[in-house]
PDB file of C-alpha atoms and ligand atoms in Angstrom:
ATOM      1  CA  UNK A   1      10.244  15.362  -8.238  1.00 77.00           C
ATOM      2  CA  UNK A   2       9.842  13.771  -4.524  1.00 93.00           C
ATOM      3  CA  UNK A   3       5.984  13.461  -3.949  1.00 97.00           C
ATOM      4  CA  UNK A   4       6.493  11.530  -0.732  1.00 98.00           C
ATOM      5  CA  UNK A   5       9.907  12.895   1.171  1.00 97.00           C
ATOM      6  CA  UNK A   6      10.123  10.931   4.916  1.00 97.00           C
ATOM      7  CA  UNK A   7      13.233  11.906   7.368  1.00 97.00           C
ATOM      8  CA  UNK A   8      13.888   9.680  10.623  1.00 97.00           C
ATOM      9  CA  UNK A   9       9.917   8.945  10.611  1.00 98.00           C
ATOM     10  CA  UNK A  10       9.550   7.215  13.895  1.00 98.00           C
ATOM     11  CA  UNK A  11       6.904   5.493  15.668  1.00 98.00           C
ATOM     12  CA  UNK A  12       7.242   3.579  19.512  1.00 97.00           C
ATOM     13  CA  UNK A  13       4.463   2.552  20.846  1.00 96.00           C
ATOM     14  CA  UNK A  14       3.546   2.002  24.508  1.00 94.00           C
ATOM     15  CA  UNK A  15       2.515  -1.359  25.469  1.00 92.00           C
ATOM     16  CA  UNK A  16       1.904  -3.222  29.545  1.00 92.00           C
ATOM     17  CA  UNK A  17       5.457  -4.989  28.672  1.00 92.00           C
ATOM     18  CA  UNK A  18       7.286  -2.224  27.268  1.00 93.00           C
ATOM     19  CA  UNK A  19       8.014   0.405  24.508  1.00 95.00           C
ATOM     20  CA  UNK A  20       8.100  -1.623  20.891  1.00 95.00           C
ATOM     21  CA  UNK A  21       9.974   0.575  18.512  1.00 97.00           C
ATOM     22  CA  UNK A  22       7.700   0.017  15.173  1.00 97.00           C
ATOM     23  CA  UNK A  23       9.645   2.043  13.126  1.00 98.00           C
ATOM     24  CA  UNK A  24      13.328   3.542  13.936  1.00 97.00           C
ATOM     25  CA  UNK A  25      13.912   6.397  11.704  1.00 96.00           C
ATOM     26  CA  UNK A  26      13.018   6.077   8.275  1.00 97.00           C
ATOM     27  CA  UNK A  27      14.055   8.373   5.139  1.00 96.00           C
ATOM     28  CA  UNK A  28      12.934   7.878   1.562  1.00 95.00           C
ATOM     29  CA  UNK A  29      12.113   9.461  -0.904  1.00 96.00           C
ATOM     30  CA  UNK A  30       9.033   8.534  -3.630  1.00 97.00           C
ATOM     31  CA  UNK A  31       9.318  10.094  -7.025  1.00 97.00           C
ATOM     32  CA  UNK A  32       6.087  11.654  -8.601  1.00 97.00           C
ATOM     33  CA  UNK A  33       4.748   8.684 -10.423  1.00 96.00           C
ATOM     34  CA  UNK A  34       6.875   5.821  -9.698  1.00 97.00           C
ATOM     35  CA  UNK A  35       5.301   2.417  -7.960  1.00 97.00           C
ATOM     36  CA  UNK A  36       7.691   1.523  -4.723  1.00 98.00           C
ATOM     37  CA  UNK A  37       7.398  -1.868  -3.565  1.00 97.00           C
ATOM     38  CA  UNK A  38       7.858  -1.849   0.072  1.00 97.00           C
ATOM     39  CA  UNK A  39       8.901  -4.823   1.329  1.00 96.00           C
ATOM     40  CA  UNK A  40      10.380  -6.339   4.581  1.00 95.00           C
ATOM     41  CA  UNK A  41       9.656  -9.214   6.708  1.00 94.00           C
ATOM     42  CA  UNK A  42       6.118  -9.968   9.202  1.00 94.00           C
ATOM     43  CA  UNK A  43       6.790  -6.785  11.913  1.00 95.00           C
ATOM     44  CA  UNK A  44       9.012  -4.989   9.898  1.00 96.00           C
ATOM     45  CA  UNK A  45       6.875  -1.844   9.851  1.00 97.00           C
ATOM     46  CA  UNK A  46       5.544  -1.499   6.940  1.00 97.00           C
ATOM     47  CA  UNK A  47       1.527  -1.197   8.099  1.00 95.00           C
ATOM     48  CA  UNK A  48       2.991   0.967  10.409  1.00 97.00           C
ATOM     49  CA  UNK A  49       5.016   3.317   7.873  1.00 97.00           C
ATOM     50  CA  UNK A  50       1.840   3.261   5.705  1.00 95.00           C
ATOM     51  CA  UNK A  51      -0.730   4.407   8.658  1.00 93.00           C
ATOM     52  CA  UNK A  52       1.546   7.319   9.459  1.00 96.00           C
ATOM     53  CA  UNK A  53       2.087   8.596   5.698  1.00 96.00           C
ATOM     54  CA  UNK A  54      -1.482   8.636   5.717  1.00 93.00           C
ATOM     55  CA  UNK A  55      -2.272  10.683   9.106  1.00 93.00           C
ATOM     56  CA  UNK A  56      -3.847   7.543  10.562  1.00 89.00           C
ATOM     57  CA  UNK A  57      -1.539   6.713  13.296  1.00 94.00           C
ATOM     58  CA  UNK A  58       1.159   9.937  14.798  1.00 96.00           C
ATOM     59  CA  UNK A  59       5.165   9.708  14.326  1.00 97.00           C
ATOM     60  CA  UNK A  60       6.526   9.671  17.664  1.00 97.00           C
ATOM     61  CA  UNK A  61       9.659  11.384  15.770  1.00 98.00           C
ATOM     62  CA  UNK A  62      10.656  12.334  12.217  1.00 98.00           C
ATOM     63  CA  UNK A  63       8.698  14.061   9.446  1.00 97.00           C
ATOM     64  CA  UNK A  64       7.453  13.663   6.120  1.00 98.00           C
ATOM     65  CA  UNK A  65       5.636  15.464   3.413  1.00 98.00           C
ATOM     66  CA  UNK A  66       3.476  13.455   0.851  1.00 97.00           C
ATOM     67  CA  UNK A  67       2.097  15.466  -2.299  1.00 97.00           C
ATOM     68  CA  UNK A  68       3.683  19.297  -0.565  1.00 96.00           C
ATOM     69  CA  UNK A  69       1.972  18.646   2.337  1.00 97.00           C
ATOM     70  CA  UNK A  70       3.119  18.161   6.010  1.00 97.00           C
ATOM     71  CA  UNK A  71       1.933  15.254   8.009  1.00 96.00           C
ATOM     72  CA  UNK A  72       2.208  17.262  11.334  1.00 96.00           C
ATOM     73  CA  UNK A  73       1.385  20.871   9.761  1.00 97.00           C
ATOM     74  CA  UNK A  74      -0.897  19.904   7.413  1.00 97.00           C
ATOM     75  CA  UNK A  75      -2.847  16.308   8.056  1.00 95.00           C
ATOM     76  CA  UNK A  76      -6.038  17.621   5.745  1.00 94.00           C
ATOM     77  CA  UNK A  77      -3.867  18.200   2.710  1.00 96.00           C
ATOM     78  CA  UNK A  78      -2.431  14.730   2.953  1.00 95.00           C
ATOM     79  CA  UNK A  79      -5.369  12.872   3.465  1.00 93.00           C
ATOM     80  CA  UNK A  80      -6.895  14.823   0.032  1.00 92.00           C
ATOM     81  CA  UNK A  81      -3.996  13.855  -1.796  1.00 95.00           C
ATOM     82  CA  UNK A  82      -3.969  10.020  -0.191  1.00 93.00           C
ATOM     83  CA  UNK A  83      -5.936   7.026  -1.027  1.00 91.00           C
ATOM     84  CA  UNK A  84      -5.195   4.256   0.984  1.00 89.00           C
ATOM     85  CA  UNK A  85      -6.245   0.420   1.142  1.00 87.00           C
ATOM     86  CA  UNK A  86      -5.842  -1.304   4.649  1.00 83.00           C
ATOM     87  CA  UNK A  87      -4.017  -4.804   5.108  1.00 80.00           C
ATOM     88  CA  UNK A  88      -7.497  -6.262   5.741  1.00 71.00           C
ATOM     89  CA  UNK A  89     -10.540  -4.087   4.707  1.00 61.00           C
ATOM     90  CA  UNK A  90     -13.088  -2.834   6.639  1.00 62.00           C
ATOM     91  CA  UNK A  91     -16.089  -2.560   4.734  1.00 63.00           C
ATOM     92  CA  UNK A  92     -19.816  -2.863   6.253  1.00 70.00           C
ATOM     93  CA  UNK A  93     -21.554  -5.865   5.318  1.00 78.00           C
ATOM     94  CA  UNK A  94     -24.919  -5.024   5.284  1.00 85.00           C
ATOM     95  CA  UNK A  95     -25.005  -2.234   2.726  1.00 90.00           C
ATOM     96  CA  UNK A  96     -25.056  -2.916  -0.806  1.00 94.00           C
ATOM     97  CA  UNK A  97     -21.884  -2.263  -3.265  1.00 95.00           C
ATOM     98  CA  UNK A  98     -23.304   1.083  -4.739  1.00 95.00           C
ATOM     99  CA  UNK A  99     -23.875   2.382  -1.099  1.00 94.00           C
ATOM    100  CA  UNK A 100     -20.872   1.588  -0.209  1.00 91.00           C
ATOM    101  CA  UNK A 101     -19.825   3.349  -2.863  1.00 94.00           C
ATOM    102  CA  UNK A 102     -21.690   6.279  -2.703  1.00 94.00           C
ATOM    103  CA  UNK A 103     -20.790   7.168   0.699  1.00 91.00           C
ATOM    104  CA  UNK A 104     -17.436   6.943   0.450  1.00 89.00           C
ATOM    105  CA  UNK A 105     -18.331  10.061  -2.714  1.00 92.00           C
ATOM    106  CA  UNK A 106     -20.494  11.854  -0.361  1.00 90.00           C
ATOM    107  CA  UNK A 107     -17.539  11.665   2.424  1.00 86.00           C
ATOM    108  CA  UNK A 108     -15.307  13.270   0.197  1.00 87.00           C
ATOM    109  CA  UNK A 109     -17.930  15.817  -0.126  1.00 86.00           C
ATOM    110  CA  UNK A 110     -19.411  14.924  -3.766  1.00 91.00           C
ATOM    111  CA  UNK A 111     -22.639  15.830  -4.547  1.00 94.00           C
ATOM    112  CA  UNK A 112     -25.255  12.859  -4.688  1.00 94.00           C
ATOM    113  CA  UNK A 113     -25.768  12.674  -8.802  1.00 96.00           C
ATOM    114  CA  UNK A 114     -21.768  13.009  -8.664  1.00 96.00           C
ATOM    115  CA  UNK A 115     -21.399  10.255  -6.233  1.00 95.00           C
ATOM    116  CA  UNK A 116     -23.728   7.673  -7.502  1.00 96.00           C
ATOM    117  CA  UNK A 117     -21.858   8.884 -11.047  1.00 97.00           C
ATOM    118  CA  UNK A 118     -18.849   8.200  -9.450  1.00 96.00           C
ATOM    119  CA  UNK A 119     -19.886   4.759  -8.158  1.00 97.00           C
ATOM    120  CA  UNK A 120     -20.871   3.809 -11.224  1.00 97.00           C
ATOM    121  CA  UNK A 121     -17.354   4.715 -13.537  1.00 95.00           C
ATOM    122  CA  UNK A 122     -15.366   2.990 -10.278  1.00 94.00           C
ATOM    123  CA  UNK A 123     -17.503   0.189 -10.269  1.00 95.00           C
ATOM    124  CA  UNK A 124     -16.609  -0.309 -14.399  1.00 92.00           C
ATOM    125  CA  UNK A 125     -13.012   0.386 -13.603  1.00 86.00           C
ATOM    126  CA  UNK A 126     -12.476  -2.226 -11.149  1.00 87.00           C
ATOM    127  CA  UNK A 127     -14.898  -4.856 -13.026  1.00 88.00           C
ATOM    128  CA  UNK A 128     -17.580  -4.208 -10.035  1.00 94.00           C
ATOM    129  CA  UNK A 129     -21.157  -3.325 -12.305  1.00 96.00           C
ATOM    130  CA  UNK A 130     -22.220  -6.915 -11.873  1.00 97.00           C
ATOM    131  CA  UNK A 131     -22.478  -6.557  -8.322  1.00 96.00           C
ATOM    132  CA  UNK A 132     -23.576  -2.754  -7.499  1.00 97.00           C
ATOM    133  CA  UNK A 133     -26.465  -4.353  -5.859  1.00 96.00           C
ATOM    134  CA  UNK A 134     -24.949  -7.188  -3.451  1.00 95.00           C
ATOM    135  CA  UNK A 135     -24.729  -6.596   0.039  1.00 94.00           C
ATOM    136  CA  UNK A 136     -20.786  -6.353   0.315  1.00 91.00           C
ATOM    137  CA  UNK A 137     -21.295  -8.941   3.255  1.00 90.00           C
ATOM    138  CA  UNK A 138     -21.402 -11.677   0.255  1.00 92.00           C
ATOM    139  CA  UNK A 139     -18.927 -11.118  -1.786  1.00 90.00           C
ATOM    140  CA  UNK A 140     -15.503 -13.099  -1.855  1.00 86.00           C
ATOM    141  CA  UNK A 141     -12.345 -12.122  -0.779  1.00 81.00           C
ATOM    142  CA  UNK A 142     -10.831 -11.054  -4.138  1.00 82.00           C
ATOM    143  CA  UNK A 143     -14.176  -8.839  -5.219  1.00 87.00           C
ATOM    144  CA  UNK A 144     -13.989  -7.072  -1.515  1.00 88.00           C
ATOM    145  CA  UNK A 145     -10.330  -6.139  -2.618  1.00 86.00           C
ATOM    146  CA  UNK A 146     -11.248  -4.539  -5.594  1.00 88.00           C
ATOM    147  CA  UNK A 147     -14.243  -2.706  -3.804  1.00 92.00           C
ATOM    148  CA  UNK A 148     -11.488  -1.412  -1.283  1.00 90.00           C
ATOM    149  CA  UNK A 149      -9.351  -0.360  -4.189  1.00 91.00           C
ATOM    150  CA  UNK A 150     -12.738   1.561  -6.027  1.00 92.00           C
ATOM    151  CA  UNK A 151     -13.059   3.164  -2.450  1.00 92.00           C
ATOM    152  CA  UNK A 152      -9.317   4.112  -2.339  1.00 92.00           C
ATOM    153  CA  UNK A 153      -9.924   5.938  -5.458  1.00 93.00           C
ATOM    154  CA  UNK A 154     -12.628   7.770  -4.790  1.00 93.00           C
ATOM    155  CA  UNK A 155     -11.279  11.127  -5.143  1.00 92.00           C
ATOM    156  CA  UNK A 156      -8.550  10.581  -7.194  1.00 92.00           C
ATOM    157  CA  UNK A 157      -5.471  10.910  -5.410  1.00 95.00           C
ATOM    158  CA  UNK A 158      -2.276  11.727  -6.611  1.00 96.00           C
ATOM    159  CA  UNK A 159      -0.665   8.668  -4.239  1.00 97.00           C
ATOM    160  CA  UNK A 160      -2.370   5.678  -3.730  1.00 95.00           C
ATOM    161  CA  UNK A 161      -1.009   3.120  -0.452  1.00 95.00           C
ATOM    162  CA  UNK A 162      -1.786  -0.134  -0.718  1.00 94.00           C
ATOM    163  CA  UNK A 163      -0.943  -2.387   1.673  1.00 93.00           C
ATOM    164  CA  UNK A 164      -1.092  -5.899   0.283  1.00 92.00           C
ATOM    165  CA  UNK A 165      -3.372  -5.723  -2.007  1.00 89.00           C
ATOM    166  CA  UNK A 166      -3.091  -9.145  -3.654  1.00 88.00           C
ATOM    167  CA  UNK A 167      -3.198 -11.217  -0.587  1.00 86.00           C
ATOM    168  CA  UNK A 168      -5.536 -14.036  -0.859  1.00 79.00           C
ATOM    169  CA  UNK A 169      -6.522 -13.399  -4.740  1.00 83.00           C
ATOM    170  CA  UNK A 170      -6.376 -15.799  -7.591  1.00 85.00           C
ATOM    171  CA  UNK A 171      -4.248 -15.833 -10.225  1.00 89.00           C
ATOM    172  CA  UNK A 172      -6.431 -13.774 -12.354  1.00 85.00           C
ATOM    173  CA  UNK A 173      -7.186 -11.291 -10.395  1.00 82.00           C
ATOM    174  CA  UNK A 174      -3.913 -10.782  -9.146  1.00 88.00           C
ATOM    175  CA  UNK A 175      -3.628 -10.172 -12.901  1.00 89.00           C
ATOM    176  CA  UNK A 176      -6.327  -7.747 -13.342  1.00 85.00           C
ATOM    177  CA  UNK A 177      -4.694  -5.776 -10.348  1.00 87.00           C
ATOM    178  CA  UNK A 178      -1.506  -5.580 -11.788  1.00 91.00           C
ATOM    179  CA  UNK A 179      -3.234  -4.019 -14.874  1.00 90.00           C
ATOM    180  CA  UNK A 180      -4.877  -1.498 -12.676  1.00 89.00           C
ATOM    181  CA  UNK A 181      -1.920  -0.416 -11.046  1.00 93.00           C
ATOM    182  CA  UNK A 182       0.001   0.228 -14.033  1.00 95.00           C
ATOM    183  CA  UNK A 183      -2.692   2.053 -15.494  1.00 92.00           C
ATOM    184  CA  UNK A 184      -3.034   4.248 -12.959  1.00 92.00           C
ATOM    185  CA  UNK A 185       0.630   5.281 -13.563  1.00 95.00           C
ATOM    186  CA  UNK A 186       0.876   5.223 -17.018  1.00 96.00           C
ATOM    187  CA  UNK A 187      -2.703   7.404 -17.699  1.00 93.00           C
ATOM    188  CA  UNK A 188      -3.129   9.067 -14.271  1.00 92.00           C
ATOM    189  CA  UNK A 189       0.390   9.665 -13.580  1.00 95.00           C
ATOM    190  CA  UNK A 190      -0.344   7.894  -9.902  1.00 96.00           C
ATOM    191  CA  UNK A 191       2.427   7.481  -7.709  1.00 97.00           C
ATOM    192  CA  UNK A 192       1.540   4.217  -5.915  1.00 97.00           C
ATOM    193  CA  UNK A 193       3.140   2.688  -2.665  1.00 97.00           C
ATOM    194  CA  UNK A 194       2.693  -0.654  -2.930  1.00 96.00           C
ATOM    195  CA  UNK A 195       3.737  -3.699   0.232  1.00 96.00           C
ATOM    196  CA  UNK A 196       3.793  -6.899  -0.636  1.00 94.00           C
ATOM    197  CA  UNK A 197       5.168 -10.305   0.433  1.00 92.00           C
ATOM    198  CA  UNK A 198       5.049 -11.833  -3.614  1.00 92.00           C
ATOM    199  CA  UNK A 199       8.274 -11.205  -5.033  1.00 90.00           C
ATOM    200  CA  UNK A 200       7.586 -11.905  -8.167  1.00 90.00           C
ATOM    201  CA  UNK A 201       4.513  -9.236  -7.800  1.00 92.00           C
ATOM    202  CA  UNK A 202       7.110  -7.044  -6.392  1.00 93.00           C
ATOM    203  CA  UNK A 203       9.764  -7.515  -9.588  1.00 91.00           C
ATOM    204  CA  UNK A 204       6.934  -7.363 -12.479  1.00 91.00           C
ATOM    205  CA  UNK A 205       5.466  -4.120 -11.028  1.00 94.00           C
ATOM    206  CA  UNK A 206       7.807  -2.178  -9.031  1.00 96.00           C
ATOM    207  CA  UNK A 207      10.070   0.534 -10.766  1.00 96.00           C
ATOM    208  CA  UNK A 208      11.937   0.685  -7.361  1.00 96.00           C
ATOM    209  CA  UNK A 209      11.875  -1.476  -4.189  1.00 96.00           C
ATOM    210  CA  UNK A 210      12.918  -0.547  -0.593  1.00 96.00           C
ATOM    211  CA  UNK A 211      13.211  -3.357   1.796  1.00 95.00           C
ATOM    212  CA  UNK A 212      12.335  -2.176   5.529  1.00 96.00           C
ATOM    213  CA  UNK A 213      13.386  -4.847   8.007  1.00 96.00           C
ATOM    214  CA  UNK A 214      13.236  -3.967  12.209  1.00 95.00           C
ATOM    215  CA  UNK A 215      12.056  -0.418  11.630  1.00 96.00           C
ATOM    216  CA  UNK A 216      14.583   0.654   9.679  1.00 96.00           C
ATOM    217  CA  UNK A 217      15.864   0.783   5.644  1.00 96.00           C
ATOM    218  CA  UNK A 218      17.950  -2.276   4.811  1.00 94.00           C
ATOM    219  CA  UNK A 219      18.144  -1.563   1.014  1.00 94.00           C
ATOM    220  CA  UNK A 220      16.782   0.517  -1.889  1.00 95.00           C
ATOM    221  CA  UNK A 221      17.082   0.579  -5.301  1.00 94.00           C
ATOM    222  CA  UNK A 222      16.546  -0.927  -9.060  1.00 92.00           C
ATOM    223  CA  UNK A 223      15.201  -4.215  -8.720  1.00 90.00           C
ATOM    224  CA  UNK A 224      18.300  -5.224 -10.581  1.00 89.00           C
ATOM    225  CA  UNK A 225      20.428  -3.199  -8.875  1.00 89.00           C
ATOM    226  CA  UNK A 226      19.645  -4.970  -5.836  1.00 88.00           C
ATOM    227  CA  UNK A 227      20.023  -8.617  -7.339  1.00 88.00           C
ATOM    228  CA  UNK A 228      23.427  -7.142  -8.059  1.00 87.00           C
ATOM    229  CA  UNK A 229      24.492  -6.321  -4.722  1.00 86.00           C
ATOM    230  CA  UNK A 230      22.926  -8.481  -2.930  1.00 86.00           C
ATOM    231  CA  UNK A 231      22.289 -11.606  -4.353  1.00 83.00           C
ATOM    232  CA  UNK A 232      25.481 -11.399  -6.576  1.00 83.00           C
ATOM    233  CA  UNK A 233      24.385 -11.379  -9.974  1.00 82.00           C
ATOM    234  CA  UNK A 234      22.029  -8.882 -11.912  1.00 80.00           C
ATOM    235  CA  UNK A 235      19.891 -12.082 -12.460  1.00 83.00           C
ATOM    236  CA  UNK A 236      19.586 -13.485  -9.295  1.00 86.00           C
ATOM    237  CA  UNK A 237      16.333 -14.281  -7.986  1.00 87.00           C
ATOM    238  CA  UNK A 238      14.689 -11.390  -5.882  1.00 87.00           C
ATOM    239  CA  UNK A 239      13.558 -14.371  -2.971  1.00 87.00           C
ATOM    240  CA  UNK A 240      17.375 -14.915  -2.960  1.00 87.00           C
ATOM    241  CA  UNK A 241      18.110 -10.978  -3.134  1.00 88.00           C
ATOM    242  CA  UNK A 242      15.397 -10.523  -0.560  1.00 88.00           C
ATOM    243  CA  UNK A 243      16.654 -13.754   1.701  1.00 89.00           C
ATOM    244  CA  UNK A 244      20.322 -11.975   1.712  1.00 88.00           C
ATOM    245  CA  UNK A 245      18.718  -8.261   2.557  1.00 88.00           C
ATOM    246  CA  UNK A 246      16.942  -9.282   5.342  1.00 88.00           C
ATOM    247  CA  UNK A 247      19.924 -11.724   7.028  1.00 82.00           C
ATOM    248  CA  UNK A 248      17.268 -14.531   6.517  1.00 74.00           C
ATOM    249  CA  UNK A 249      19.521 -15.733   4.222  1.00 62.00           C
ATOM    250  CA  UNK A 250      19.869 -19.789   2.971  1.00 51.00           C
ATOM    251  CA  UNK A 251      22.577 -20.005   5.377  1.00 46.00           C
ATOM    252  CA  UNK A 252      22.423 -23.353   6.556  1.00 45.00           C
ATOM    253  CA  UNK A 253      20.373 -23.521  10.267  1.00 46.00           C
ATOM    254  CA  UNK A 254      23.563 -24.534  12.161  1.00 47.00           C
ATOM    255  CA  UNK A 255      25.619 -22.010  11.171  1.00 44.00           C
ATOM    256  CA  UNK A 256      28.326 -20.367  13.855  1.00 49.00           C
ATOM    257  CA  UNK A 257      26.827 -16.927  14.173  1.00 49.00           C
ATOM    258  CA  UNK A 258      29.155 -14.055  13.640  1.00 50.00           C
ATOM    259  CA  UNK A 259      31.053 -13.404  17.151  1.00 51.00           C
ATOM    260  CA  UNK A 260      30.552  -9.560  17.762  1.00 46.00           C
TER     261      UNK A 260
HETATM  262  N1  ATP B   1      -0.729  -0.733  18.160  1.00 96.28           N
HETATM  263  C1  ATP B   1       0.406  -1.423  18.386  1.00 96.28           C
HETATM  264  N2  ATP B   1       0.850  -1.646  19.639  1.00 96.28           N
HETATM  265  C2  ATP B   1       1.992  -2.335  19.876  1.00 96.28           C
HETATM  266  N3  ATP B   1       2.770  -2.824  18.920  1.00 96.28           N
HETATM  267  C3  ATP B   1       2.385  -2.643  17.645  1.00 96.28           C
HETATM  268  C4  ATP B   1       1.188  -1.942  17.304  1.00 96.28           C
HETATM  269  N4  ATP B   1       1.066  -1.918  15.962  1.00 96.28           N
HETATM  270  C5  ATP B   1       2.129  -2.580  15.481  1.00 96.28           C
HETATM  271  N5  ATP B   1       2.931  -3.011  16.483  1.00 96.28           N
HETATM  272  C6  ATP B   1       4.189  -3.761  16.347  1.00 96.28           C
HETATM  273  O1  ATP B   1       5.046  -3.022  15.515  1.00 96.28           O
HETATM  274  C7  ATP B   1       5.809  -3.894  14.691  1.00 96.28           C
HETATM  275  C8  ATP B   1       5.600  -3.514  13.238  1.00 96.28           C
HETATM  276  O2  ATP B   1       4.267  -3.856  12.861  1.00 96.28           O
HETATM  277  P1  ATP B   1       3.715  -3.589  11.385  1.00 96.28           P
HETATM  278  O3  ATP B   1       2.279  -3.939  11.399  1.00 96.28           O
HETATM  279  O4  ATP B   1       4.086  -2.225  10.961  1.00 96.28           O
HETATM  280  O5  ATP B   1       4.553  -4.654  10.542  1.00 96.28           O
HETATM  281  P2  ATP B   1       4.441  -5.063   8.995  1.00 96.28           P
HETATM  282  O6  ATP B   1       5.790  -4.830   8.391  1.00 96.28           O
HETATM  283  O7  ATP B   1       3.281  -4.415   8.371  1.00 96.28           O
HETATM  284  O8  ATP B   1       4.229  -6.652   9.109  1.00 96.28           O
HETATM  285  P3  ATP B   1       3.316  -7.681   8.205  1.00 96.28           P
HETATM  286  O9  ATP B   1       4.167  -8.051   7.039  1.00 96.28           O
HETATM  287  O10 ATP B   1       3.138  -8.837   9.131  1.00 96.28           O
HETATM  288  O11 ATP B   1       2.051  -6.997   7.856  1.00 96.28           O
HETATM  289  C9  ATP B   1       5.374  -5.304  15.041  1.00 96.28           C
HETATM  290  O12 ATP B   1       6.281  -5.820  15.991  1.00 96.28           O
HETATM  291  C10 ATP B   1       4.007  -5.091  15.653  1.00 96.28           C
HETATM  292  O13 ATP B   1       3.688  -6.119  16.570  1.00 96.28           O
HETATM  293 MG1   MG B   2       1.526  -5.083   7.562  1.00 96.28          MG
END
């Protein structure tokens, strides 16, 4: 079943020099339960694509349900049925880690002795106890990740947008994120839409890929079946598959361009 259904999803925004077309028309489709990796170059439109499946920033043209409900019809039942982690978080520095916390529970309208509950099981869940009571302006790059992710989860949604969510974390807890994420799936039955620019992160974890590149869909499918068609074998490397996708392929720099 299609939990997140897009159809020429469009966004142009208005800038001094111009109209920049973001995003040109996107359709997918997201399967109830299923991690996408969403992948496409620096300005491809991913954020972009992300902010509008989550009723942060309007289409300028298209539509798209996520979890039954209507972006333009119904923005409310989206955003209760969204979590969503930001390229770079925005938490407040001053407040401690349980505050922090506990607001984001009392935004989705929890009661107080279910929000500072609530902070507490996220806090285990993303390995946060230790630091309930730092002010989140101290902690390092990799811990404010996870305390966006324990925010993101809040209310439990049934699709969870995360928009490179391993950027700038060490090997271990890239690990530890990677565990998360498949749990979610596997015992939640999350649907998780995942960008990323590690390929490798995007191979081990993703049980599809589509690859975005100038607004628009370039490719989607299988992991393998995209080595196949693209980078000619079914184990090809997905940097190589990716490389050939996106016409940034290992073409050597002088090459004759194609006349058109
Ligand atoms: N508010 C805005 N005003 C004007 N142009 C914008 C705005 N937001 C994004 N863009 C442009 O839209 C294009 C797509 O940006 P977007 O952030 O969606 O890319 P992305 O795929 O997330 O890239 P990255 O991998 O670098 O995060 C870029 O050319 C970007 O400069
Ligand atoms: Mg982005």
């Amino acid at each position: 079943m299609a939990i997140i259904s897009a159809a020429g999803l469009a966004r142009t925004f208005t800038t001094k020099r111009g109209p920049v077309e973001a995003v040109r028309g996107i359709d997918l489709t997201v399967r109830e339960g299923e991690i996408l990796g969403f992948l496409g170059p620096n300005g491809a439109g991913k954020t972009t694509t992300l902010r509008m499946l989550t009723t942060l920033l309007a289409p300028t043209g298209g539509a798209a349900t996520v979890a039954g409900h209507d972006l333009a019809t119904d923005p409310a039942g989206v955003r209760a049925a969204c979590g969503y982690v930001a390229q770079s978080g925005g938490v407040d520095t001053q407040i401690t880690v349980r505050e922090e916390l506990v607001t984001q529970g009392r935004l989705y309208r929890l009661t107080k002795a279910r929000a500072v509950e609530r902070a507490d099981e996220l806090a285990g869940d993303l390995g946060l106890t230790e630091l309930l009571d730092r002010k989140c302006g101290t902690l390092s790059g990799g811990q404010r990740r996870r305390l966006d992710i324990a925010m993101a989860l809040t209310h439990r949604p049934k699709v969870l947008f995360l928009d490179e969510p391993t950027t700038g974390l060490d090997p271990g807890a890239r690990a530890d994120l990677w565990d998360l994420v498949r749990r979610l799936r596997d015992e939640h039955g999350t649907t998780v839409f995942l960008t990323t620019h590690y390929l490798d992160e995007a191979d081990a974890l993703s049980d599809r890929l589509v690859v975005v590149d100038g607004g628009a869909v370039v490719a989607e499918g299988t992991a393998a079946a995209l080595k196949l068609e693209f980078g000619g074998a079914p184990d090809a490397s997905l940097q190589d598959t990716f490389l050939a996708v996106t016409g940034r392929s290992a073409a050597p720099a002088d090459a004759t361009p194609v006349a058109v």
